[in-house]
Amino acid sequence: MSGTDRRFFTTPIYYASGEPHIGHAYTTILTDVLARFHRQDGRDVLFLTGTDEHGQKIQDEAEKRGVEPIELCDLMAERFEEAWKTLGISYDRFIRTTEDEHKAVVSAFLKRLWDRDQIYQGTYSGWYCVSDERYWTEKDIGEDRRCQICGREVTYVEEKNYFFKMSEWQDDLIKQIEDNPEWIVPEVRRNEILGFLRQPLGDLSISRPKSRLSWGIDLPFDTDHVAYVWVDALINYLTASGAIDPSKPDGEQGFDDVTGSWWPADMHLVGKDILTTHSVYWPTLLMGVGLPVPRQILAHGWWVVGDTKMSKSLGNVVDPLALRETFGTDAVRWYLMREMPTGGDASYTPERFLTRYDELANVLGNLASRAISMIVKYRNGVVPDGASNGLEPHAHEALSEARASIARLKVHEAFASAMDLARAANVYVEERQPWAQAKDPAQAAELDETLSTLAQVLVVLCALFQPVAPEKMGVLADRLGLDGVPTLDEAIAARMAGRSVTPGNPLFPRVDPTWADSEA
Ligand code: MSP
């Protein structure tokens, strides 16, 4: 990542052909957690998400529904925005590829490629998967002629296309990956891409004839063709960065100097199924126009049920919004972040969901309610001025571990460290026995110490858990008499003595323990 105090994070832009589901929610929450963590650590963040609105898939779906493609896109863009609001996603910009600004940037980008002699005309003949909008070779699809990603049948197409000279950039791309071991994370995915690049890299078809597909952005040099939807979609990151101003004349549009914009992105977060487009097509396209490549690409795994990826067509999708109704948004976020090792696969089961939820309720929630109610009961709701803070070293350790884990993109570990701090604080309560200290007037100073220590640790927990549980940590900050959730540095330096705390309902209420059985 960059050494600056700014970070530009992106999610994939989701196809506007269907409703948001747990897969989309996972990528988006993961990005949100990183964005929030960096904001909590005092950095300026641009968090981009949006919808991918052109292409065959959208055109077909609109036709199926008997509506215009743009009507379908308007509806779905709204659905995604609503879903992200209910899931607490703090995006700064929601881009739609049907926006005029984006269309103009795509056009400028393609024109620049054309001017740099990076495009030629040819004929494409081969296999195509409409669902994933991807071409496949005979070898890829095997005898049963199915898409390598979704398993659906592919169709044979033969058409005049424009091609980007992607093959010219193969050596530069390999160098980029080899010189920057952390450029593609995790390593297993990096090796996969390096393996893929051992074969000669072909050129990339970047257009579709309008006779087959009209729902797209016109090529600036041939209006009988539209841009291939993946090229259109990838450029969204650049549009949102503000680097390119297509209203300016050629040569002044920003392709030669990105200073002052958010380009290059610090991190593209994607699922492993769309890593090739992001780590091969996209960087070579950028090299083709002479722009810097993104600083890092994180490919995460899949949520699976049994051995299969959750997907709409398989009918095994868990609706995260439904879980939200029973457990609250933060519990869903917590489960998704804590349960899946960043980069790996994880399988959803109601039992695991409940186990993770119990951690929130019994460790973090319980600590907050007992600490606050004891301050109310023994000190009239005002945090006493206690001498030492027995948990301070622990808090520092949790903070530095969380920072290190986030830097290594081990999000699950960052929150494991935070939960360990809450656990340590519960152990501290058991050891100090404040209820016994309260009974003995000779131990008033010790009780002050216990209560103030707990208040101090709660502020740090509030700041640390905010990225994953923003709603509940907002409530906790209120109860602790704070003016909003503090940053990590503010939390560690906070002075709680003299603040009034307010009790309230459990942050994470217990749920019916038979819930998991009824879900199975
Ligand atoms: N529109 C393209 C992306 C263009 S980005 C320039 C696209 N859209 S998508 O709607 O299919 O969303 C894909 C994202 O959702 C990927 O990151 C993918 O990995 C993620 N998921 C879809 N199902 C998933 C799971 N079951 N589990 C985890 N994430 C998965 O591809």
Coordinates of C-alpha atoms and ligand atoms in Angstrom, one line a residue:
M1 CA 0.0 0.0 0.0
S2 CA 1.0 3.6 -0.4
G3 CA 3.0 5.4 2.2
T4 CA 0.6 8.3 2.2
D5 CA -2.2 9.0 4.6
R6 CA -4.8 8.5 1.9
R7 CA -6.4 5.3 0.8
F8 CA -8.6 4.5 -2.2
F9 CA -10.5 1.2 -1.8
T10 CA -12.8 -0.3 -4.4
T11 CA -15.3 -3.1 -4.5
P12 CA -16.2 -4.8 -7.7
I13 CA -19.2 -3.1 -9.3
Y14 CA -22.1 -5.5 -9.2
Y15 CA -24.1 -6.6 -12.1
A16 CA -27.4 -4.8 -12.2
S17 CA -29.1 -8.0 -13.4
G18 CA -30.0 -9.4 -10.0
E19 CA -30.5 -8.7 -6.3
P20 CA -27.7 -8.3 -3.8
H21 CA -26.8 -11.5 -2.0
I22 CA -24.3 -12.7 0.6
G23 CA -21.4 -12.9 -1.9
H24 CA -21.8 -9.2 -2.8
A25 CA -22.4 -8.3 0.8
Y26 CA -19.1 -10.1 1.8
T27 CA -16.9 -8.2 -0.6
T28 CA -18.6 -4.9 0.3
I29 CA -18.5 -5.4 4.1
L30 CA -14.8 -6.5 3.8
T31 CA -14.0 -3.3 2.0
D32 CA -16.1 -1.2 4.4
V33 CA -14.2 -2.7 7.4
L34 CA -10.9 -1.8 5.8
A35 CA -12.1 1.7 4.9
R36 CA -13.4 2.3 8.4
F37 CA -10.3 0.9 10.0
H38 CA -8.1 3.3 8.1
R39 CA -10.4 6.2 8.9
Q40 CA -10.3 5.1 12.5
D41 CA -6.5 5.3 12.1
G42 CA -6.7 8.9 11.0
R43 CA -6.4 8.5 7.2
D44 CA -8.5 10.0 4.4
V45 CA -10.4 7.4 2.5
L46 CA -12.2 7.1 -0.8
F47 CA -14.4 4.1 -0.7
L48 CA -16.0 3.3 -4.1
T49 CA -18.7 0.8 -5.0
G50 CA -21.4 0.7 -7.6
T51 CA -23.2 -1.2 -10.3
D52 CA -22.1 -2.7 -13.6
E53 CA -24.9 -1.8 -15.9
H54 CA -24.0 -2.7 -19.5
G55 CA -23.7 -5.9 -21.5
Q56 CA -25.5 -8.9 -22.7
K57 CA -26.5 -10.2 -19.3
I58 CA -28.3 -7.0 -18.4
Q59 CA -29.9 -6.7 -21.9
D60 CA -31.1 -10.3 -21.7
E61 CA -32.5 -9.9 -18.2
A62 CA -34.3 -6.6 -19.1
E63 CA -35.8 -8.3 -22.1
K64 CA -37.0 -11.2 -20.0
R65 CA -38.7 -8.8 -17.6
G66 CA -40.2 -6.8 -20.5
V67 CA -38.5 -3.6 -19.4
E68 CA -35.9 -1.2 -20.9
P69 CA -32.3 -2.0 -19.7
I70 CA -32.1 1.4 -18.0
E71 CA -35.3 0.7 -16.0
L72 CA -33.8 -2.6 -14.8
C73 CA -30.6 -0.8 -13.9
D74 CA -32.3 2.1 -12.0
L75 CA -34.2 -0.5 -10.0
M76 CA -31.2 -2.6 -9.2
A77 CA -28.9 0.3 -8.4
E78 CA -31.5 1.4 -5.9
R79 CA -31.7 -2.1 -4.4
F80 CA -27.9 -2.2 -4.0
E81 CA -27.8 1.2 -2.4
E82 CA -30.6 0.2 0.0
A83 CA -28.9 -3.0 0.9
W84 CA -25.6 -1.1 1.6
K85 CA -27.4 1.4 3.8
T86 CA -29.0 -1.4 5.8
L87 CA -25.6 -3.2 6.1
G88 CA -23.9 0.0 7.4
I89 CA -21.7 0.4 4.3
S90 CA -19.9 3.8 4.5
Y91 CA -19.1 4.2 0.8
D92 CA -18.1 7.6 -0.4
R93 CA -19.1 7.1 -4.0
F94 CA -21.6 4.9 -5.7
I95 CA -20.8 4.7 -9.4
R96 CA -23.1 3.5 -12.2
T97 CA -21.6 2.7 -15.5
T98 CA -24.5 4.4 -17.3
E99 CA -23.5 7.8 -15.9
D100 CA -22.4 10.3 -18.5
E101 CA -19.1 11.0 -16.7
H102 CA -18.2 7.3 -16.8
K103 CA -19.2 7.0 -20.5
A104 CA -17.0 9.9 -21.3
V105 CA -14.0 8.5 -19.5
V106 CA -14.4 5.1 -21.2
S107 CA -14.5 6.8 -24.5
A108 CA -11.4 8.9 -23.7
F109 CA -9.6 5.8 -22.5
L110 CA -10.4 3.8 -25.7
K111 CA -9.5 6.7 -27.9
R112 CA -6.2 7.0 -26.1
L113 CA -5.5 3.2 -26.7
W114 CA -6.4 3.7 -30.3
D115 CA -4.1 6.7 -30.7
R116 CA -1.3 4.7 -29.1
D117 CA -1.8 2.0 -31.7
Q118 CA -2.9 -0.5 -29.0
I119 CA -6.0 -1.6 -30.9
Y120 CA -6.6 -3.5 -34.1
Q121 CA -9.5 -5.0 -35.9
G122 CA -10.0 -8.8 -36.2
T123 CA -12.5 -11.6 -36.1
Y124 CA -13.4 -13.4 -33.0
S125 CA -14.6 -16.9 -33.2
G126 CA -15.0 -19.0 -30.1
W127 CA -17.1 -19.7 -27.0
Y128 CA -18.8 -17.1 -24.9
C129 CA -20.5 -17.3 -21.5
V130 CA -23.2 -14.6 -21.3
S131 CA -23.7 -15.0 -17.5
D132 CA -20.0 -14.2 -16.8
E133 CA -19.5 -12.1 -19.9
R134 CA -16.3 -14.1 -20.7
Y135 CA -14.8 -15.7 -23.7
W136 CA -13.5 -19.3 -23.4
T137 CA -11.2 -21.3 -25.5
E138 CA -12.0 -24.9 -26.7
K139 CA -9.5 -26.1 -24.1
D140 CA -11.1 -24.2 -21.3
I141 CA -14.6 -25.5 -21.7
G142 CA -13.8 -29.2 -22.2
E143 CA -16.1 -31.7 -23.8
D144 CA -19.3 -30.6 -22.1
R145 CA -18.8 -27.0 -23.2
R146 CA -19.4 -25.3 -19.9
C147 CA -18.2 -22.0 -18.5
Q148 CA -15.2 -22.4 -16.2
I149 CA -16.8 -20.0 -13.7
C150 CA -20.5 -20.7 -13.5
G151 CA -20.8 -24.1 -15.2
R152 CA -23.5 -22.9 -17.6
E153 CA -23.5 -23.9 -21.3
V154 CA -21.4 -21.5 -23.5
T155 CA -22.5 -20.3 -26.9
Y156 CA -20.4 -20.1 -30.1
V157 CA -19.9 -16.7 -31.5
E158 CA -18.1 -15.5 -34.6
E159 CA -17.9 -11.7 -35.1
K160 CA -15.8 -8.8 -36.1
N161 CA -14.2 -7.4 -33.0
Y162 CA -11.6 -4.9 -32.0
F163 CA -8.7 -6.3 -30.1
F164 CA -6.4 -4.7 -27.5
K165 CA -2.8 -5.8 -27.9
M166 CA -2.7 -7.3 -24.5
S167 CA 0.0 -9.8 -25.5
E168 CA 2.5 -6.9 -25.8
W169 CA 2.3 -6.3 -22.1
Q170 CA 2.9 -9.8 -20.9
D171 CA 6.5 -9.3 -19.9
D172 CA 5.8 -6.1 -18.1
L173 CA 3.0 -7.7 -16.2
I174 CA 5.1 -10.6 -15.1
K175 CA 7.8 -8.2 -13.9
Q176 CA 5.2 -6.2 -12.0
I177 CA 4.0 -9.3 -10.2
E178 CA 7.5 -10.6 -9.6
D179 CA 8.9 -7.3 -8.4
N180 CA 6.0 -6.8 -6.0
P181 CA 5.3 -9.9 -4.0
E182 CA 2.4 -8.3 -2.2
W183 CA 0.7 -7.0 -5.3
I184 CA -1.7 -9.9 -5.5
V185 CA -2.8 -11.2 -2.2
P186 CA -3.1 -14.0 -1.0
E187 CA 0.0 -15.8 -2.4
V188 CA -1.9 -18.8 -3.6
R189 CA -3.8 -16.5 -6.0
R190 CA -0.6 -14.7 -7.0
N191 CA 0.9 -18.0 -8.0
E192 CA -2.2 -18.9 -9.9
I193 CA -1.8 -15.8 -12.0
L194 CA 1.9 -16.3 -12.5
G195 CA 1.1 -19.8 -13.6
F196 CA -1.5 -18.5 -16.1
L197 CA 1.1 -16.1 -17.4
R198 CA 3.5 -18.9 -18.3
Q199 CA 1.4 -19.5 -21.4
P200 CA 1.5 -16.9 -24.1
L201 CA -1.0 -14.2 -23.3
G202 CA -3.5 -13.6 -26.1
D203 CA -4.9 -10.2 -27.2
L204 CA -8.2 -9.1 -25.7
S205 CA -11.4 -8.5 -27.6
I206 CA -12.7 -5.2 -26.3
S207 CA -15.8 -4.7 -28.4
R208 CA -19.1 -6.2 -29.4
P209 CA -20.9 -5.5 -32.7
K210 CA -24.1 -3.6 -32.1
S211 CA -26.0 -6.0 -34.2
R212 CA -25.6 -8.5 -31.4
L213 CA -25.5 -6.2 -28.4
S214 CA -26.6 -2.6 -28.4
W215 CA -26.6 -2.0 -24.6
G216 CA -23.1 -0.5 -24.1
I217 CA -20.8 2.4 -24.6
D218 CA -20.0 3.3 -28.3
L219 CA -16.4 2.9 -29.4
P220 CA -15.1 6.4 -30.2
F221 CA -13.6 5.2 -33.5
D222 CA -16.5 2.9 -34.7
T223 CA -20.0 3.5 -33.5
D224 CA -21.2 0.2 -34.9
H225 CA -19.6 -1.4 -31.9
V226 CA -19.9 -1.0 -28.2
A227 CA -17.2 -1.6 -25.6
Y228 CA -16.9 -5.0 -24.1
V229 CA -18.6 -4.8 -20.7
W230 CA -15.5 -5.9 -18.7
V231 CA -13.4 -3.1 -20.2
D232 CA -16.2 -0.6 -19.6
A233 CA -16.6 -1.9 -16.0
L234 CA -12.9 -1.9 -15.0
I235 CA -12.6 1.7 -16.1
N236 CA -15.1 2.7 -13.4
Y237 CA -12.2 2.7 -10.9
L238 CA -10.4 5.4 -12.9
T239 CA -13.6 7.4 -13.5
A240 CA -14.2 7.6 -9.8
S241 CA -10.6 8.5 -9.0
G242 CA -11.1 11.9 -10.8
A243 CA -7.8 11.4 -12.7
I244 CA -9.3 11.9 -16.1
D245 CA -11.1 14.9 -17.4
P246 CA -12.6 14.0 -20.8
S247 CA -13.9 17.5 -21.4
K248 CA -10.3 18.7 -21.9
P249 CA -8.5 18.3 -25.3
D250 CA -6.4 15.3 -26.0
G251 CA -3.1 15.4 -24.2
E252 CA -4.5 17.4 -21.3
Q253 CA -7.0 14.9 -20.0
G254 CA -4.8 13.6 -17.2
F255 CA -3.4 10.4 -18.7
D256 CA 0.1 11.8 -18.4
D257 CA -0.2 13.1 -14.8
V258 CA -2.5 11.8 -12.1
T259 CA -1.3 14.0 -9.3
G260 CA -4.1 15.5 -7.3
S261 CA -6.4 12.6 -8.1
W262 CA -7.0 9.4 -6.2
W263 CA -5.3 7.3 -8.9
P264 CA -3.8 4.8 -8.5
A265 CA -6.2 2.9 -6.3
D266 CA -4.6 1.5 -3.2
M267 CA -6.6 -1.7 -3.3
H268 CA -9.1 -3.5 -5.5
L269 CA -11.0 -6.0 -3.5
V270 CA -12.4 -8.8 -5.6
G271 CA -13.6 -12.4 -5.3
K272 CA -11.2 -15.0 -6.7
D273 CA -13.5 -15.6 -9.6
I274 CA -12.8 -12.2 -11.0
L275 CA -9.1 -12.0 -10.3
T276 CA -7.9 -12.5 -13.9
T277 CA -9.9 -9.6 -15.2
H278 CA -8.4 -7.4 -12.4
S279 CA -4.9 -8.6 -12.4
V280 CA -4.3 -9.3 -16.1
Y281 CA -6.8 -7.3 -18.3
W282 CA -6.9 -4.2 -16.1
P283 CA -3.2 -3.6 -15.4
T284 CA -2.3 -4.3 -19.1
L285 CA -5.0 -1.9 -20.2
L286 CA -3.6 0.7 -17.9
M287 CA -0.1 0.0 -19.2
G288 CA -1.5 0.5 -22.7
V289 CA -2.7 4.0 -22.0
G290 CA 0.4 4.8 -19.9
L291 CA -1.3 5.0 -16.4
P292 CA 0.1 3.5 -13.2
V293 CA -1.4 0.2 -12.1
P294 CA -3.3 -0.2 -8.8
R295 CA -1.1 -0.7 -5.7
Q296 CA -2.7 -3.9 -4.6
I297 CA -5.3 -6.5 -5.4
L298 CA -6.9 -8.7 -2.7
A299 CA -8.8 -11.7 -3.9
H300 CA -11.1 -13.2 -1.3
G301 CA -12.7 -16.7 -1.2
W302 CA -16.2 -17.8 -1.5
W303 CA -19.0 -18.5 0.9
V304 CA -19.9 -22.1 0.2
V305 CA -22.6 -24.4 1.4
G306 CA -21.2 -27.8 1.7
D307 CA -18.8 -27.9 -1.2
T308 CA -20.6 -25.6 -3.5
K309 CA -20.3 -21.8 -3.9
M310 CA -23.4 -20.0 -2.8
S311 CA -25.1 -18.7 -5.9
K312 CA -28.5 -17.6 -7.1
S313 CA -28.7 -20.2 -9.8
L314 CA -28.0 -23.0 -7.3
G315 CA -30.7 -21.7 -5.0
N316 CA -28.5 -22.0 -1.9
V317 CA -28.1 -18.4 -1.1
V318 CA -28.4 -17.1 2.4
D319 CA -30.0 -13.7 2.6
P320 CA -27.8 -11.6 4.9
L321 CA -30.6 -9.2 5.3
A322 CA -32.8 -11.9 6.7
L323 CA -30.2 -12.8 9.3
R324 CA -30.0 -9.1 10.0
E325 CA -33.6 -9.0 11.1
T326 CA -33.0 -11.5 13.9
F327 CA -29.5 -10.5 14.9
G328 CA -28.9 -7.0 13.8
T329 CA -26.5 -5.6 11.1
D330 CA -23.4 -5.6 13.2
A331 CA -23.8 -9.3 14.1
V332 CA -23.9 -10.2 10.4
R333 CA -20.9 -8.1 9.7
W334 CA -19.0 -9.6 12.6
Y335 CA -19.8 -13.2 11.5
L336 CA -18.7 -12.6 7.9
M337 CA -15.5 -10.9 9.0
R338 CA -14.6 -13.2 11.8
E339 CA -15.5 -16.5 10.3
M340 CA -13.8 -16.3 6.9
P341 CA -10.0 -16.2 7.0
T342 CA -9.4 -13.3 4.6
G343 CA -8.5 -14.9 1.3
G344 CA -9.8 -18.4 2.1
D345 CA -13.2 -20.0 1.6
A346 CA -15.7 -20.5 4.4
S347 CA -18.9 -22.3 4.7
Y348 CA -22.0 -20.8 6.3
T349 CA -23.8 -22.8 8.9
P350 CA -26.4 -21.5 11.4
E351 CA -24.4 -23.2 14.3
R352 CA -21.2 -21.3 13.5
F353 CA -23.2 -18.1 13.1
L354 CA -24.6 -18.6 16.6
T355 CA -21.2 -19.4 18.1
R356 CA -19.8 -16.2 16.7
Y357 CA -22.8 -14.2 17.8
D358 CA -22.4 -15.6 21.3
E359 CA -18.9 -14.2 21.4
L360 CA -20.3 -10.7 20.7
A361 CA -23.0 -11.1 23.3
N362 CA -21.2 -12.9 26.0
V363 CA -17.7 -11.3 25.8
L364 CA -18.0 -7.8 24.4
G365 CA -21.7 -7.1 25.1
N366 CA -21.5 -8.6 28.6
L367 CA -18.3 -6.6 29.5
A368 CA -19.9 -3.4 28.4
S369 CA -23.1 -3.9 30.4
R370 CA -21.4 -5.1 33.6
A371 CA -18.8 -2.3 33.5
I372 CA -21.4 0.4 32.9
S373 CA -23.9 -0.9 35.4
M374 CA -21.2 -1.1 38.1
I375 CA -20.1 2.4 37.5
V376 CA -23.8 3.4 37.8
K377 CA -24.4 1.3 40.9
Y378 CA -21.2 2.1 42.8
R379 CA -20.2 5.5 41.7
N380 CA -23.5 7.2 40.6
G381 CA -22.7 6.8 37.0
V382 CA -19.5 8.9 37.0
V383 CA -16.2 7.3 36.1
P384 CA -13.9 7.6 39.1
D385 CA -10.3 8.8 38.9
G386 CA -8.5 5.5 39.4
A387 CA -4.8 5.3 39.9
S388 CA -3.4 2.6 37.6
N389 CA -4.8 1.0 34.5
G390 CA -4.1 -2.7 34.8
L391 CA -5.2 -3.4 31.2
E392 CA -3.2 -0.7 29.5
P393 CA -0.4 -2.9 28.2
H394 CA -3.1 -5.3 26.9
A395 CA -4.9 -2.5 25.1
H396 CA -1.7 -1.3 23.5
E397 CA -1.0 -4.8 22.4
A398 CA -4.5 -5.3 20.9
L399 CA -4.1 -2.1 19.0
S400 CA -0.8 -2.9 17.5
E401 CA -1.8 -6.4 16.7
A402 CA -5.0 -5.1 15.0
R403 CA -3.0 -2.6 13.0
A404 CA -0.5 -5.2 12.0
S405 CA -3.2 -7.7 11.0
I406 CA -5.0 -5.1 8.9
A407 CA -1.7 -4.2 7.2
R408 CA -1.2 -7.9 6.4
L409 CA -4.9 -8.1 5.3
K410 CA -5.8 -10.6 7.9
V411 CA -9.0 -9.0 8.9
H412 CA -10.3 -11.9 10.9
E413 CA -7.1 -11.8 13.0
A414 CA -7.5 -8.1 13.7
F415 CA -10.8 -8.7 15.3
A416 CA -9.7 -11.8 17.1
S417 CA -7.1 -9.5 18.8
A418 CA -9.9 -7.0 19.7
M419 CA -12.0 -9.8 21.1
D420 CA -9.1 -11.1 23.1
L421 CA -8.8 -7.7 24.8
A422 CA -12.5 -7.9 25.7
R423 CA -11.9 -11.4 27.1
A424 CA -8.9 -10.2 29.1
A425 CA -11.1 -7.4 30.5
N426 CA -13.7 -9.9 31.6
V427 CA -11.0 -12.0 33.3
Y428 CA -9.8 -8.7 35.0
V429 CA -13.4 -8.2 36.4
E430 CA -13.4 -11.8 37.8
E431 CA -10.0 -11.3 39.4
R432 CA -10.8 -7.9 40.9
Q433 CA -14.3 -8.8 42.1
P434 CA -15.6 -5.2 42.2
W435 CA -18.7 -6.4 43.9
A436 CA -16.6 -7.5 46.9
Q437 CA -14.5 -4.3 46.7
A438 CA -17.7 -2.3 46.9
K439 CA -18.7 -4.0 50.1
D440 CA -15.5 -3.0 51.9
P441 CA -15.1 0.8 52.4
A442 CA -11.3 0.2 52.9
Q443 CA -11.1 -0.9 49.3
A444 CA -12.6 2.3 47.8
A445 CA -9.4 3.2 46.0
E446 CA -9.1 -0.3 44.5
L447 CA -12.7 -0.1 43.3
D448 CA -12.0 3.3 41.7
E449 CA -9.1 1.7 40.0
T450 CA -11.1 -1.3 38.7
L451 CA -13.9 0.9 37.4
S452 CA -11.7 3.4 35.8
T453 CA -9.6 0.7 34.2
L454 CA -12.8 -0.9 32.7
A455 CA -14.0 2.5 31.4
Q456 CA -10.6 3.1 29.7
V457 CA -10.6 -0.3 28.1
L458 CA -14.2 0.1 26.9
V459 CA -13.2 3.2 24.9
V460 CA -10.4 1.3 23.2
L461 CA -12.8 -1.6 22.4
C462 CA -15.3 0.9 21.1
A463 CA -12.7 2.3 18.7
L464 CA -11.4 -1.1 17.7
F465 CA -14.7 -2.7 17.0
Q466 CA -16.2 0.3 15.2
P467 CA -15.1 -0.9 11.7
V468 CA -16.9 -4.1 12.1
A469 CA -19.8 -3.1 14.4
P470 CA -20.4 0.6 13.6
E471 CA -24.0 0.8 14.8
K472 CA -23.4 -0.8 18.2
M473 CA -20.2 1.0 18.8
G474 CA -22.0 4.3 18.2
V475 CA -24.4 3.3 20.9
L476 CA -21.6 2.3 23.2
A477 CA -19.8 5.6 22.6
D478 CA -23.0 7.4 23.7
R479 CA -23.3 5.3 26.8
L480 CA -19.7 6.1 27.7
G481 CA -20.5 9.8 27.5
L482 CA -18.3 10.3 24.4
D483 CA -18.9 12.6 21.5
G484 CA -18.9 9.8 18.8
V485 CA -16.6 6.9 18.4
P486 CA -13.0 8.0 18.9
T487 CA -10.1 7.2 16.5
L488 CA -7.6 4.6 17.7
D489 CA -5.2 7.2 18.9
E490 CA -7.8 9.2 20.6
A491 CA -9.1 6.1 22.4
I492 CA -5.8 5.1 23.8
A493 CA -5.2 8.6 25.0
A494 CA -8.7 9.2 26.3
R495 CA -9.3 10.3 29.9
M496 CA -12.5 8.8 31.2
A497 CA -12.4 10.1 34.8
G498 CA -15.4 12.4 35.4
R499 CA -17.5 11.2 32.5
S500 CA -21.1 10.2 33.0
V501 CA -22.1 6.8 31.7
T502 CA -25.6 5.7 30.9
P503 CA -26.8 2.1 31.1
G504 CA -29.1 0.6 28.5
N505 CA -30.4 -2.6 26.9
P506 CA -27.8 -5.3 26.1
L507 CA -25.9 -4.3 23.0
F508 CA -26.2 -7.8 21.6
P509 CA -29.3 -9.4 23.1
R510 CA -29.4 -13.1 23.7
V511 CA -31.3 -15.1 21.1
D512 CA -33.3 -18.3 21.4
P513 CA -30.6 -21.0 21.6
T514 CA -32.8 -23.3 19.4
W515 CA -32.6 -20.8 16.5
A516 CA -29.8 -22.7 14.8
D517 CA -31.8 -26.0 14.9
S518 CA -34.8 -24.3 13.3
E519 CA -32.5 -22.9 10.5
A520 CA -30.9 -26.2 9.7
Ligands
MSP1 N1 -19.7 -7.0 -12.6 C1 -18.7 -7.9 -12.3 C2 -17.5 -7.1 -11.6 C3 -17.0 -6.0 -12.4 S1 -15.8 -5.1 -11.5 C4 -15.0 -4.1 -12.5 C5 -19.1 -9.0 -11.3 N2 -20.2 -8.7 -10.6 S2 -21.0 -9.7 -9.6 O1 -22.3 -9.1 -9.4 O2 -21.0 -11.0 -10.2 O3 -20.3 -9.7 -8.3 C6 -19.1 -10.3 -8.1 C7 -18.5 -10.3 -6.7 O4 -19.3 -11.0 -5.8 C8 -17.2 -10.9 -6.8 O5 -16.3 -10.3 -6.0 C9 -17.6 -12.3 -6.3 O6 -16.4 -13.0 -5.9 C10 -18.6 -12.0 -5.3 N3 -19.3 -13.2 -5.0 C11 -20.4 -13.7 -5.6 N4 -20.8 -14.9 -5.0 C12 -19.9 -15.2 -4.0 C13 -19.9 -16.1 -2.9 N5 -20.8 -17.1 -2.8 N6 -19.0 -15.8 -1.9 C14 -18.2 -14.7 -1.9 N7 -18.2 -13.9 -2.8 C15 -18.8 -14.2 -4.1 O7 -18.5 -10.0 -11.2

